[in-house]
Coordinates of C-alpha atoms and ligand atoms in Angstrom, one line a residue:
M1 CA 58.5 29.4 -20.5
G2 CA 60.4 28.2 -17.5
K3 CA 59.2 28.1 -13.9
K4 CA 60.8 30.4 -11.4
S5 CA 62.9 28.9 -8.7
C6 CA 60.4 29.4 -5.9
S7 CA 57.8 27.3 -7.6
G8 CA 56.1 24.9 -5.2
L9 CA 57.6 26.5 -2.1
H10 CA 54.3 28.0 -1.0
P11 CA 50.7 26.7 -1.1
Q12 CA 49.3 27.0 -4.7
S13 CA 45.7 26.3 -3.8
M14 CA 43.4 25.7 -0.8
C15 CA 43.6 22.4 1.1
P16 CA 42.4 19.6 -1.2
A17 CA 40.2 18.1 1.5
F18 CA 37.9 21.1 1.1
G19 CA 36.6 19.7 -2.2
G20 CA 35.6 16.4 -0.5
L21 CA 34.0 18.3 2.4
R22 CA 32.0 20.4 0.0
V23 CA 30.5 17.2 -1.5
L24 CA 30.0 15.4 1.8
T25 CA 28.7 18.1 4.1
R26 CA 26.0 19.0 1.6
I27 CA 24.3 15.6 1.8
D28 CA 21.1 15.7 3.9
G29 CA 21.6 13.9 7.2
A30 CA 25.4 13.8 6.9
Q31 CA 27.6 14.7 9.8
V32 CA 31.3 14.6 9.0
C33 CA 33.7 13.1 11.6
M34 CA 37.1 14.5 10.8
A35 CA 40.4 12.8 11.4
A36 CA 42.7 15.8 11.1
D37 CA 45.3 17.7 13.0
Q38 CA 43.7 20.5 15.0
G39 CA 45.3 23.2 12.9
C40 CA 43.9 21.7 9.7
L41 CA 40.5 21.3 11.4
Y42 CA 40.4 25.0 12.2
G43 CA 40.8 26.0 8.6
L44 CA 38.6 23.3 7.2
T45 CA 35.8 24.1 9.5
F46 CA 36.0 27.7 8.4
V47 CA 35.9 26.9 4.6
S48 CA 33.2 24.3 5.1
Q49 CA 30.9 26.8 6.9
F50 CA 31.4 29.4 4.2
Y51 CA 31.7 27.5 1.0
A52 CA 30.0 24.2 1.6
A53 CA 27.0 23.6 3.8
R54 CA 27.1 25.9 6.9
K55 CA 27.6 22.8 9.0
S56 CA 30.1 22.2 11.7
I57 CA 32.6 19.4 11.5
I58 CA 33.0 17.1 14.5
S59 CA 36.4 15.7 15.3
S60 CA 38.3 14.0 18.0
G61 CA 41.0 16.6 17.2
L62 CA 44.3 14.9 16.5
M63 CA 47.3 16.0 18.5
N64 CA 50.7 14.4 19.0
A65 CA 49.4 12.6 22.1
Q66 CA 46.8 10.7 20.0
I67 CA 49.2 9.8 17.2
S68 CA 52.2 8.8 19.3
G69 CA 50.0 7.2 22.0
G70 CA 48.3 5.1 19.4
T71 CA 44.7 6.0 20.5
M72 CA 43.7 7.6 17.2
T73 CA 41.4 4.8 16.1
D74 CA 39.7 4.4 19.5
D75 CA 39.2 8.2 19.7
L76 CA 37.6 8.1 16.3
R77 CA 35.3 5.2 17.2
R78 CA 34.2 7.1 20.3
T79 CA 33.5 10.2 18.3
I80 CA 31.5 8.2 15.7
E81 CA 29.4 6.7 18.5
E82 CA 28.7 10.2 20.0
I83 CA 27.7 11.6 16.6
A84 CA 25.3 8.6 16.1
L85 CA 23.4 9.4 19.3
D86 CA 21.6 11.9 17.1
P87 CA 18.9 9.8 15.3
S88 CA 18.6 12.3 12.4
V89 CA 22.2 11.6 11.3
R90 CA 22.0 9.1 8.4
L91 CA 25.6 9.3 7.1
I92 CA 28.9 9.7 8.9
P93 CA 31.7 10.3 6.5
V94 CA 35.0 9.8 8.3
V95 CA 37.3 12.2 6.5
S96 CA 40.9 11.3 6.9
T97 CA 43.5 13.9 6.0
C98 CA 47.3 14.3 5.9
V99 CA 48.3 13.6 9.5
A100 CA 45.8 10.8 10.1
E101 CA 46.7 9.1 6.8
T102 CA 50.4 9.4 7.7
A103 CA 49.7 7.7 11.0
G104 CA 47.5 5.1 9.2
I105 CA 43.8 4.4 9.7
A106 CA 42.7 0.8 9.3
E107 CA 39.3 0.9 7.7
E108 CA 38.3 -2.5 9.2
L109 CA 38.6 -1.1 12.7
L110 CA 35.9 1.4 12.0
P111 CA 32.2 0.5 12.2
R112 CA 30.2 0.4 9.0
Q113 CA 27.1 1.4 10.8
A114 CA 26.4 3.4 14.0
G115 CA 22.9 4.2 15.2
N116 CA 20.8 5.2 12.2
A117 CA 23.9 6.2 10.2
E118 CA 26.1 4.5 7.6
V119 CA 29.8 5.1 8.3
V120 CA 32.1 5.5 5.4
L121 CA 35.8 6.3 5.4
V122 CA 36.9 8.9 2.8
R123 CA 40.7 9.3 2.5
L124 CA 41.8 12.7 1.4
P125 CA 45.5 13.3 2.1
A126 CA 47.0 16.1 0.2
F127 CA 50.1 14.1 -0.6
Q128 CA 48.0 11.8 -2.8
I129 CA 45.2 14.1 -3.9
R130 CA 46.7 17.3 -5.1
T131 CA 43.7 19.6 -5.6
H132 CA 40.2 20.3 -4.3
P133 CA 38.5 19.3 -7.6
E134 CA 40.2 15.9 -7.5
A135 CA 39.1 15.5 -3.8
K136 CA 35.5 15.9 -5.1
D137 CA 36.1 12.9 -7.4
V138 CA 37.4 10.8 -4.5
A139 CA 34.4 11.7 -2.3
V140 CA 31.9 11.0 -5.1
S141 CA 33.5 7.7 -6.1
T142 CA 33.8 6.5 -2.5
L143 CA 30.1 7.1 -1.9
L144 CA 29.2 5.5 -5.2
E145 CA 31.3 2.4 -4.5
R146 CA 29.5 2.0 -1.2
F147 CA 26.0 3.0 -2.0
G148 CA 25.6 2.9 -5.8
D149 CA 22.8 0.4 -6.8
F150 CA 25.0 -1.2 -9.4
A151 CA 23.6 -4.7 -8.9
A152 CA 20.0 -3.7 -9.7
S153 CA 18.8 -3.6 -13.3
R154 CA 19.6 -0.5 -15.3
K155 CA 16.9 2.1 -15.7
P156 CA 16.3 2.4 -19.5
K157 CA 17.1 5.8 -21.0
S158 CA 18.4 7.2 -17.7
V159 CA 21.3 9.5 -17.3
A160 CA 23.6 10.4 -14.4
L161 CA 25.2 13.8 -14.6
V162 CA 28.5 14.1 -12.8
G163 CA 29.8 17.6 -12.0
E164 CA 28.7 20.6 -10.0
I165 CA 27.0 23.0 -12.4
F166 CA 25.1 26.3 -12.1
P167 CA 21.4 25.7 -11.4
V168 CA 20.3 27.3 -14.7
D169 CA 22.6 24.9 -16.5
A170 CA 21.1 22.0 -14.7
M171 CA 17.6 23.1 -15.7
A172 CA 18.7 23.6 -19.3
V173 CA 20.4 20.1 -19.4
G174 CA 17.2 18.5 -18.0
A175 CA 15.0 20.2 -20.7
V176 CA 17.3 19.2 -23.6
L177 CA 17.7 15.6 -22.4
Q178 CA 13.9 15.3 -22.1
K179 CA 13.5 16.6 -25.7
I180 CA 15.7 13.8 -27.0
G181 CA 13.8 11.1 -25.1
V182 CA 15.8 10.7 -21.8
S183 CA 13.5 9.3 -19.2
S184 CA 15.2 10.3 -16.0
V185 CA 18.2 12.3 -14.9
V186 CA 20.1 12.3 -11.5
A187 CA 22.9 14.7 -10.7
L188 CA 26.0 14.1 -8.7
P189 CA 27.3 15.4 -6.3
G190 CA 23.8 15.3 -4.9
T191 CA 22.2 16.4 -1.6
A192 CA 20.5 13.0 -1.0
L193 CA 22.2 9.7 -0.4
E194 CA 19.5 8.3 -2.6
D195 CA 21.0 10.1 -5.6
Y196 CA 24.1 7.9 -5.2
R197 CA 22.0 4.7 -5.1
E198 CA 20.0 5.8 -8.1
A199 CA 23.1 6.9 -10.1
G200 CA 24.3 3.2 -10.0
R201 CA 21.3 2.3 -12.1
A202 CA 21.9 4.9 -14.8
E203 CA 22.4 3.6 -18.4
A204 CA 24.6 6.5 -19.4
V205 CA 26.8 8.8 -17.4
A206 CA 27.7 12.3 -18.6
V207 CA 30.9 13.3 -16.9
L208 CA 30.8 17.0 -17.3
H209 CA 34.2 17.8 -15.7
P210 CA 37.5 16.1 -16.6
F211 CA 38.7 15.5 -13.0
Y212 CA 36.1 12.8 -12.2
E213 CA 38.4 10.1 -13.4
K214 CA 37.8 7.6 -10.5
T215 CA 34.0 8.1 -10.8
A216 CA 34.1 7.6 -14.6
A217 CA 36.2 4.4 -14.1
L218 CA 33.8 3.0 -11.6
F219 CA 30.8 3.5 -13.8
R220 CA 32.7 1.9 -16.8
E221 CA 33.6 -1.0 -14.6
H222 CA 29.9 -1.5 -13.9
G223 CA 29.0 -1.4 -17.6
A224 CA 27.5 2.1 -17.9
S225 CA 28.3 4.2 -21.0
V226 CA 30.4 7.2 -20.1
V227 CA 29.8 10.3 -22.2
E228 CA 32.6 12.9 -22.0
G229 CA 32.6 16.6 -22.6
N230 CA 29.9 19.2 -22.1
P231 CA 27.5 21.5 -24.0
I232 CA 29.7 24.6 -24.1
G233 CA 30.0 26.4 -27.4
A234 CA 28.1 25.5 -30.6
N235 CA 30.2 22.5 -31.9
A236 CA 30.6 20.9 -28.5
T237 CA 26.8 21.3 -27.8
A238 CA 25.9 19.4 -30.9
G239 CA 28.5 16.7 -30.3
W240 CA 27.5 16.3 -26.6
I241 CA 23.8 15.8 -27.4
S242 CA 24.6 13.4 -30.2
R243 CA 26.8 11.3 -27.9
I244 CA 24.1 11.0 -25.2
G245 CA 21.7 9.9 -27.9
E246 CA 24.1 7.3 -29.2
A247 CA 24.9 6.0 -25.7
L248 CA 21.2 5.4 -24.9
G249 CA 20.3 4.2 -28.4
L250 CA 17.7 7.0 -28.8
D251 CA 15.9 7.9 -32.0
A252 CA 18.7 9.2 -34.2
E253 CA 16.5 11.6 -36.2
A254 CA 15.1 13.3 -33.2
V255 CA 18.5 13.5 -31.5
R256 CA 20.1 15.1 -34.7
A257 CA 17.3 17.6 -34.9
V258 CA 17.7 18.7 -31.3
A259 CA 21.5 18.8 -31.6
Q260 CA 21.3 21.1 -34.7
E261 CA 18.6 23.3 -33.1
E262 CA 20.7 23.8 -29.9
A263 CA 23.9 24.4 -31.8
S264 CA 22.1 27.0 -34.0
K265 CA 20.8 28.7 -30.9
V266 CA 24.4 28.9 -29.5
R267 CA 25.6 30.4 -32.8
E268 CA 22.8 33.0 -32.7
A269 CA 23.7 33.8 -29.2
M270 CA 27.3 34.3 -30.1
A271 CA 26.6 36.4 -33.3
P272 CA 26.4 39.8 -31.5
F273 CA 29.9 39.2 -30.2
S274 CA 31.5 38.4 -33.6
G275 CA 33.5 41.6 -33.5
L276 CA 34.9 40.9 -30.1
E277 CA 38.7 41.2 -30.1
G278 CA 41.2 40.7 -27.3
R279 CA 43.9 38.5 -25.8
V280 CA 42.6 36.7 -22.8
M281 CA 44.2 34.5 -20.2
V282 CA 42.2 31.8 -18.4
A283 CA 43.9 30.5 -15.2
G284 CA 41.6 28.9 -12.7
Y285 CA 42.0 26.1 -10.2
E286 CA 38.5 24.6 -10.5
G287 CA 39.5 22.0 -13.2
N288 CA 36.8 23.1 -15.7
E289 CA 38.8 25.8 -17.4
L290 CA 39.4 24.1 -20.8
P291 CA 35.9 24.3 -22.2
V292 CA 35.7 27.9 -21.2
V293 CA 38.8 28.5 -23.3
R294 CA 37.2 26.6 -26.2
L295 CA 34.2 28.9 -26.0
L296 CA 36.4 32.0 -26.1
L297 CA 38.4 30.7 -29.1
E298 CA 35.1 29.8 -30.9
A299 CA 34.1 33.5 -30.3
G300 CA 37.3 34.6 -32.1
L301 CA 39.2 35.7 -29.0
D302 CA 42.9 35.1 -28.7
V303 CA 43.9 32.8 -25.8
P304 CA 47.6 32.0 -26.1
Y305 CA 47.9 30.6 -22.6
A306 CA 45.6 28.8 -20.2
S307 CA 46.3 26.9 -17.0
T308 CA 44.5 24.7 -14.5
S309 CA 45.4 23.0 -11.2
I310 CA 44.4 19.5 -12.3
A311 CA 46.5 16.9 -14.1
R312 CA 46.1 16.1 -17.8
T313 CA 43.6 13.3 -17.7
P314 CA 42.2 11.2 -20.5
L315 CA 38.9 13.1 -20.0
C316 CA 40.8 16.3 -21.0
L317 CA 42.1 15.0 -24.2
E318 CA 39.5 16.2 -26.7
D319 CA 39.7 19.8 -25.3
D320 CA 43.4 19.6 -25.1
R321 CA 43.7 18.6 -28.8
V322 CA 41.3 21.4 -29.9
L323 CA 43.1 24.0 -27.8
S324 CA 46.6 23.0 -28.9
M325 CA 45.4 23.0 -32.6
L326 CA 44.2 26.5 -32.1
G327 CA 47.4 27.7 -30.6
T328 CA 46.7 27.7 -26.8
E329 CA 49.5 26.6 -24.5
V330 CA 47.8 24.6 -21.7
R331 CA 49.6 24.3 -18.4
Y332 CA 48.4 21.5 -16.1
R333 CA 49.2 21.3 -12.4
K334 CA 50.2 24.9 -12.8
F335 CA 52.1 27.1 -10.4
L336 CA 51.2 30.7 -9.7
E337 CA 54.7 31.5 -11.0
D338 CA 53.8 29.9 -14.4
D339 CA 50.8 32.2 -14.7
M340 CA 52.8 35.3 -13.6
A341 CA 55.5 34.5 -16.2
A342 CA 52.7 34.2 -18.9
I343 CA 51.5 37.7 -17.9
E344 CA 55.0 39.0 -18.6
E345 CA 55.3 37.1 -21.9
Y346 CA 52.0 38.0 -23.5
A347 CA 50.3 41.4 -23.6
F348 CA 46.9 40.3 -22.2
D349 CA 43.9 42.5 -22.5
L350 CA 42.1 40.5 -19.8
V351 CA 43.0 38.0 -17.2
I352 CA 40.5 35.5 -15.7
G353 CA 42.5 34.1 -12.9
T354 CA 43.0 33.3 -9.2
T355 CA 43.0 36.1 -6.6
S356 CA 46.8 36.3 -6.3
L357 CA 47.2 36.3 -10.1
D358 CA 44.5 39.0 -10.5
S359 CA 46.3 41.3 -8.1
Y360 CA 49.5 40.8 -10.1
A361 CA 47.7 41.6 -13.3
K362 CA 45.9 44.7 -11.9
E363 CA 49.2 46.1 -10.6
R364 CA 50.2 46.1 -14.2
G365 CA 47.0 47.9 -15.4
I366 CA 45.5 44.7 -16.9
P367 CA 41.8 44.0 -16.3
A368 CA 41.5 40.9 -14.2
I369 CA 38.6 39.0 -12.7
Y370 CA 38.4 36.0 -10.3
Y371 CA 37.6 32.8 -12.2
T372 CA 35.6 31.1 -9.4
N373 CA 33.3 34.1 -8.7
N374 CA 32.7 35.1 -12.3
I375 CA 32.8 31.9 -14.4
S376 CA 31.7 29.2 -12.0
A377 CA 28.9 31.4 -10.7
R378 CA 27.3 31.8 -14.1
P379 CA 25.6 29.6 -16.7
L380 CA 28.1 28.2 -19.2
F381 CA 26.0 25.6 -21.1
F382 CA 24.1 26.0 -24.4
A383 CA 23.0 29.4 -25.8
A384 CA 22.4 31.1 -22.4
G385 CA 25.9 30.2 -21.2
A386 CA 27.6 31.5 -24.3
A387 CA 25.6 34.8 -24.2
T388 CA 26.3 35.3 -20.5
V389 CA 30.0 34.6 -20.6
L390 CA 30.7 36.6 -23.8
G391 CA 28.5 39.5 -22.6
M392 CA 30.5 39.8 -19.4
L393 CA 33.9 39.5 -21.2
G394 CA 32.8 42.0 -23.9
G395 CA 31.9 44.6 -21.3
L396 CA 35.3 44.1 -19.6
L397 CA 37.3 44.3 -22.8
R398 CA 35.5 47.5 -23.9
R399 CA 36.4 49.1 -20.6
K400 CA 40.0 47.8 -20.4
E401 CA 41.5 51.3 -20.5
A402 CA 39.9 52.0 -17.1
W403 CA 42.4 49.7 -15.5
K404 CA 45.3 51.7 -17.0
T405 CA 43.7 54.9 -15.8
M406 CA 43.4 53.5 -12.3
K407 CA 47.0 52.3 -12.2
E408 CA 48.2 55.8 -13.4
Y409 CA 45.9 57.5 -10.9
F410 CA 47.2 55.4 -7.9
E411 CA 50.8 55.8 -9.1
G412 CA 50.3 59.6 -9.3
T413 CA 48.7 59.6 -5.9
R414 CA 51.6 57.6 -4.5
Q415 CA 54.1 60.0 -6.1
G416 CA 52.1 63.0 -4.8
L417 CA 52.3 61.5 -1.3
S418 CA 56.1 60.8 -1.4
Ligands
SF4_1 S1 48.2 19.5 6.3 FE1 46.9 18.4 4.8 S2 44.8 18.4 5.7 FE2 46.1 19.9 6.8 S3 45.5 21.8 5.8 FE3 47.4 21.1 4.9 S4 46.7 19.9 3.1 FE4 45.0 20.2 4.4

């Protein structure tokens, strides 16, 4: 399937820096100081308020005058000092985006501390970091590198979870890990700087999403065992629990029993959907799409094409291998045009995509839902995740004719009007 000629000539996703801002603004006591062009600042303030932490971003507001006049670093230092006048600010991430990075910011010219706050430079230019998931990785790894308590002794049987997950999933993970003998769990990206310090002492790190490459590399470098994958679908659930057990040297019998029990629960949860039939497309830009595809394939659905905004990383390889074996064409670093071409090529019964793609599908009478709102805002892990996702998809597939009726109705209305 070839790309259409206009591929890449328009934005394919939101500004990558948003992913970093989502991680940084949510930390208690953090006040971002932004080194960004004023136009970027407007958009990033908007998305941060709505999709991150309802916190404003403070910036010296870069314009041509600052860049060509060479005052950018001085302006930033002054802004940092002003932010630090507030004693409740404990962290000032200096987020540097495209324009500032092009002009060049020398880290050594920024303070490491101001007032009660630690100051840390987080570089997020879109010409290096292509997507918002990957910017989350940069933000998390930068904070860990600075604050992770790697020098202290490891906490026995402790786990750091890396990846934003639905709250119900976090509770389920905590309960299962406790059952196999894990003594403590810390989740990143966290809301407390302390979480980053503590994560440095974890014995094993479960990297739940494949775009946390820099974070995984940092943990490996400091001797922690990195566990890949996630508990989505029956087989992967059993495998994930076993790998955590092995990484921590937990009681093998107990771990095996819990792994089997949780996998059986997933199979039971999936049983009512065994008759589910349909051809589904999964095309998000969150970077966690592949395990969702794996779950759908495990449930017997046909997924000939899936796409994601992230690159094919070593952390994707297991899912990539399973999906390819089961006949799914996976498109990494996808363009909207790739997804639109796939809609023309395969007769999908349901599209789980991005907003622009969904409009394209609906215009053709194909049921379509937004990946972020419908998949990322639901549990995905263990039995509860399988039941929730398959329940939702089952309902949509059963009512798929409604989209055709709607299309016909609106076409009829349009003709009636003309
Ligand atoms: S120029 Fe860079 S920082 Fe500004 S909105 Fe675009 S991608 Fe984001």
